[in-house]
Amino acid sequence: MDPYDGRRPTSHERMAGQPWDASYHDGPAPWDIDRPQPAIARLADAGGFTGPVLDAGCGTGENALYLAALGLPVFGVDLAATAIAMAREKAESRELAAEFAVADAFALDRLDRNFASVLDCGLFHTCDAAERRAYLASLAAVTEPGGILYVLCFSDEGPGTGPHPVTRDELRAAFGPGSGWELGAVGSARIHTRFHDEAGGPAWLARINRTQGAIVSPR
């Protein structure tokens, strides 16, 4: 049986030697902290999101469920079927209307949906340079012009950096001309994991605008 269901493994999966879903088989995944990321919760509380919201790489759904509890329509997607099953169970037990589906972040046009806001918490930084081009084109295909993408990713600044740290220059390059996006504010933040102390690891929180311009094909 093919653990990748016929698709090409991502760069992270090739490096780890296992599919994303395996991260959820023997206890919580390293990034699954059983609560929303504090930086995302603060952003949501300040009115940063407009529905409908896409949570790309939602894992077991804590960020999406936090947004749903605020009354926002949210759709979470992840390649890991185990994580999606857990997210659905949480939504049912908490009586929240968030939707979740197993989906490929590189082929979001198959969802046949459009979103005003998009959240990427910990997915962008797992993509290599080639994957970033394809991923951002996929996100652009389902984000309304004028929509907002928020990226919370590991940064390269300070001690205790996480795996796949991203530089400011890499953010600028990824969201440059022809990407369908324009990089706005980038601020220092923290990502909480099961392998960092209670302060979390250094991160960037970036706000990116969906532009009206044409998207240069990633191929």
Short mmCIF file of C-alpha atoms in Angstrom, two decimals:
data_model
loop_
_atom_site.label_atom_id
_atom_site.label_comp_id
_atom_site.label_asym_id
_atom_site.label_seq_id
_atom_site.Cartn_x
_atom_site.Cartn_y
_atom_site.Cartn_z
CA MET A 1 0.00 0.00 0.00
CA ASP A 2 1.33 3.42 -1.00
CA PRO A 3 1.41 5.69 2.10
CA TYR A 4 1.48 8.71 -0.22
CA ASP A 5 -1.65 7.75 -2.23
CA GLY A 6 0.13 8.13 -5.55
CA ARG A 7 1.36 11.67 -4.99
CA ARG A 8 5.00 12.76 -4.86
CA PRO A 9 6.19 13.05 -1.25
CA THR A 10 6.86 16.59 -0.10
CA SER A 11 10.40 17.70 0.71
CA HIS A 12 9.60 17.39 4.43
CA GLU A 13 8.29 13.86 3.97
CA ARG A 14 11.36 12.86 2.00
CA MET A 15 13.59 14.27 4.73
CA ALA A 16 11.58 12.59 7.52
CA GLY A 17 11.24 9.32 5.64
CA GLN A 18 7.53 9.06 6.40
CA PRO A 19 4.24 10.70 5.38
CA TRP A 20 2.73 13.56 7.36
CA ASP A 21 0.03 11.26 8.71
CA ALA A 22 2.59 9.13 10.57
CA SER A 23 3.31 12.10 12.86
CA TYR A 24 -0.06 11.53 14.52
CA HIS A 25 0.14 7.76 15.06
CA ASP A 26 2.11 7.52 18.31
CA GLY A 27 0.89 10.38 20.45
CA PRO A 28 0.69 14.09 19.66
CA ALA A 29 2.76 15.51 16.84
CA PRO A 30 5.60 17.82 17.93
CA TRP A 31 3.65 20.88 16.77
CA ASP A 32 0.32 19.80 18.30
CA ILE A 33 0.06 21.74 21.57
CA ASP A 34 -3.66 21.06 22.28
CA ARG A 35 -4.52 24.76 22.07
CA PRO A 36 -4.33 27.52 19.46
CA GLN A 37 -1.06 29.25 18.88
CA PRO A 38 -1.06 32.36 21.15
CA ALA A 39 0.04 34.60 18.27
CA ILE A 40 -2.91 33.42 16.17
CA ALA A 41 -5.37 33.80 19.04
CA ARG A 42 -4.23 37.39 19.62
CA LEU A 43 -4.53 38.14 15.91
CA ALA A 44 -8.03 36.67 15.81
CA ASP A 45 -9.13 38.53 18.93
CA ALA A 46 -7.99 41.79 17.30
CA GLY A 47 -10.27 41.13 14.31
CA GLY A 48 -7.54 40.07 11.92
CA PHE A 49 -9.66 37.48 10.09
CA THR A 50 -12.66 37.87 7.79
CA GLY A 51 -14.69 34.86 6.79
CA PRO A 52 -14.72 32.57 5.09
CA VAL A 53 -11.31 31.48 6.40
CA LEU A 54 -9.07 28.72 5.06
CA ASP A 55 -6.68 27.08 7.54
CA ALA A 56 -4.06 25.44 5.31
CA GLY A 57 -2.24 22.62 7.09
CA CYS A 58 -4.67 22.76 10.01
CA GLY A 59 -3.43 19.65 11.84
CA THR A 60 -5.88 18.65 14.58
CA GLY A 61 -7.71 21.94 14.21
CA GLU A 62 -7.01 24.04 17.30
CA ASN A 63 -6.45 27.30 15.40
CA ALA A 64 -9.47 26.71 13.15
CA LEU A 65 -11.67 25.85 16.12
CA TYR A 66 -10.61 29.03 17.91
CA LEU A 67 -11.70 31.05 14.88
CA ALA A 68 -14.96 29.12 14.68
CA ALA A 69 -15.66 29.88 18.34
CA LEU A 70 -15.44 33.57 17.42
CA GLY A 71 -18.22 33.03 14.88
CA LEU A 72 -16.12 32.85 11.73
CA PRO A 73 -16.85 30.29 9.00
CA VAL A 74 -13.69 28.17 8.80
CA PHE A 75 -12.52 25.38 6.51
CA GLY A 76 -9.42 23.46 7.60
CA VAL A 77 -7.42 21.21 5.28
CA ASP A 78 -4.51 18.86 5.85
CA LEU A 79 -2.87 15.91 4.09
CA ALA A 80 -2.95 13.89 7.32
CA ALA A 81 -6.23 11.96 7.49
CA THR A 82 -5.61 11.08 11.14
CA ALA A 83 -5.30 14.75 12.06
CA ILE A 84 -8.47 15.63 10.15
CA ALA A 85 -10.41 12.88 11.94
CA MET A 86 -9.23 14.29 15.28
CA ALA A 87 -10.21 17.83 14.23
CA ARG A 88 -13.70 16.69 13.29
CA GLU A 89 -14.11 14.93 16.63
CA LYS A 90 -13.08 18.12 18.44
CA ALA A 91 -15.52 20.21 16.42
CA GLU A 92 -18.36 17.83 17.22
CA SER A 93 -17.55 17.62 20.93
CA ARG A 94 -17.27 21.41 21.22
CA GLU A 95 -20.38 21.95 19.08
CA LEU A 96 -18.51 24.18 16.64
CA ALA A 97 -19.34 24.51 12.95
CA ALA A 98 -15.80 24.38 11.55
CA GLU A 99 -15.39 22.15 8.50
CA PHE A 100 -12.38 19.91 7.88
CA ALA A 101 -11.22 17.93 4.86
CA VAL A 102 -8.24 15.89 3.73
CA ALA A 103 -6.77 17.92 0.89
CA ASP A 104 -3.48 18.63 -0.86
CA ALA A 105 -2.24 22.17 -0.22
CA PHE A 106 -0.64 22.12 -3.69
CA ALA A 107 -4.01 21.52 -5.38
CA LEU A 108 -6.47 23.71 -3.48
CA ASP A 109 -8.37 24.61 -6.64
CA ARG A 110 -10.00 21.18 -6.30
CA LEU A 111 -11.91 22.51 -3.29
CA ASP A 112 -14.01 24.70 -5.60
CA ARG A 113 -14.19 27.36 -2.86
CA ASN A 114 -12.95 30.90 -2.32
CA PHE A 115 -11.75 32.50 0.91
CA ALA A 116 -11.36 36.03 2.22
CA SER A 117 -8.67 35.11 4.75
CA VAL A 118 -6.10 32.34 4.84
CA LEU A 119 -4.05 31.05 7.76
CA ASP A 120 -0.77 29.20 7.34
CA CYS A 121 0.55 28.19 10.74
CA GLY A 122 3.67 26.07 10.32
CA LEU A 123 3.22 24.85 6.75
CA PHE A 124 5.08 27.42 4.65
CA HIS A 125 8.37 26.80 6.43
CA THR A 126 8.29 23.08 5.55
CA CYS A 127 8.30 23.82 1.80
CA ASP A 128 11.48 24.05 -0.22
CA ALA A 129 11.92 26.86 -2.78
CA ALA A 130 10.23 25.00 -5.64
CA GLU A 131 7.33 23.89 -3.45
CA ARG A 132 6.77 27.45 -2.24
CA ARG A 133 6.08 28.65 -5.78
CA ALA A 134 3.53 25.89 -6.36
CA TYR A 135 1.99 26.28 -2.92
CA LEU A 136 1.50 30.04 -3.19
CA ALA A 137 -0.06 29.64 -6.64
CA SER A 138 -2.42 27.06 -5.13
CA LEU A 139 -3.35 29.43 -2.29
CA ALA A 140 -3.86 32.31 -4.73
CA ALA A 141 -6.29 30.20 -6.74
CA VAL A 142 -8.71 30.05 -3.80
CA THR A 143 -8.14 33.48 -2.23
CA GLU A 144 -10.27 36.42 -3.28
CA PRO A 145 -8.38 39.42 -4.73
CA GLY A 146 -7.80 41.76 -1.81
CA GLY A 147 -7.82 38.82 0.59
CA ILE A 148 -5.29 38.36 3.36
CA LEU A 149 -2.87 35.52 4.09
CA TYR A 150 -1.23 35.25 7.50
CA VAL A 151 1.91 33.13 7.79
CA LEU A 152 3.33 32.07 11.15
CA CYS A 153 6.65 30.34 10.51
CA PHE A 154 9.95 29.59 12.23
CA SER A 155 12.45 32.41 11.85
CA ASP A 156 16.23 32.28 11.75
CA GLU A 157 16.69 34.97 14.42
CA GLY A 158 17.62 34.23 18.01
CA PRO A 159 18.50 31.04 19.89
CA GLY A 160 16.30 27.97 19.84
CA THR A 161 15.27 28.13 16.19
CA GLY A 162 13.02 25.34 14.99
CA PRO A 163 13.48 23.11 11.95
CA HIS A 164 13.23 24.80 8.53
CA PRO A 165 13.86 28.38 9.76
CA VAL A 166 12.98 31.09 7.25
CA THR A 167 14.84 34.36 6.67
CA ARG A 168 13.23 37.72 5.90
CA ASP A 169 14.86 37.58 2.47
CA GLU A 170 13.21 34.22 1.79
CA LEU A 171 9.83 35.69 2.66
CA ARG A 172 10.43 38.63 0.32
CA ALA A 173 11.53 36.31 -2.47
CA ALA A 174 8.57 33.94 -2.08
CA PHE A 175 5.98 36.72 -2.15
CA GLY A 176 7.64 38.78 -4.87
CA PRO A 177 6.31 39.97 -8.26
CA GLY A 178 4.39 37.33 -10.17
CA SER A 179 3.51 35.32 -7.06
CA GLY A 180 -0.01 36.71 -6.82
CA TRP A 181 0.88 38.13 -3.41
CA GLU A 182 2.40 41.26 -1.90
CA LEU A 183 4.29 40.99 1.38
CA GLY A 184 3.04 43.45 3.96
CA ALA A 185 4.00 43.65 7.62
CA VAL A 186 6.45 41.11 9.04
CA GLY A 187 6.91 41.02 12.80
CA SER A 188 8.75 38.86 15.29
CA ALA A 189 6.59 36.30 17.10
CA ARG A 190 6.83 32.93 18.83
CA ILE A 191 5.72 29.43 17.84
CA HIS A 192 4.90 27.05 20.65
CA THR A 193 5.79 23.37 20.24
CA ARG A 194 6.31 20.30 22.36
CA PHE A 195 10.09 20.59 22.01
CA HIS A 196 10.51 24.25 23.01
CA ASP A 197 10.21 25.63 26.53
CA GLU A 198 7.16 27.64 27.56
CA ALA A 199 8.45 30.71 25.71
CA GLY A 200 8.26 28.94 22.35
CA GLY A 201 10.61 29.30 19.40
CA PRO A 202 11.43 32.40 17.33
CA ALA A 203 9.03 33.02 14.49
CA TRP A 204 7.81 35.48 11.91
CA LEU A 205 4.18 36.55 11.70
CA ALA A 206 3.63 37.96 8.23
CA ARG A 207 0.59 39.60 6.66
CA ILE A 208 0.43 39.12 2.89
CA ASN A 209 -2.09 40.68 0.50
CA ARG A 210 -3.62 38.84 -2.45
CA THR A 211 -2.99 41.06 -5.48
CA GLN A 212 -4.97 41.58 -8.67
CA GLY A 213 -2.01 40.75 -10.91
CA ALA A 214 -1.52 37.63 -12.96
CA ILE A 215 0.28 34.70 -11.40
CA VAL A 216 3.44 33.44 -13.05
CA SER A 217 3.15 29.67 -13.52
CA PRO A 218 5.32 27.73 -11.08
CA ARG A 219 6.11 25.14 -13.73
#
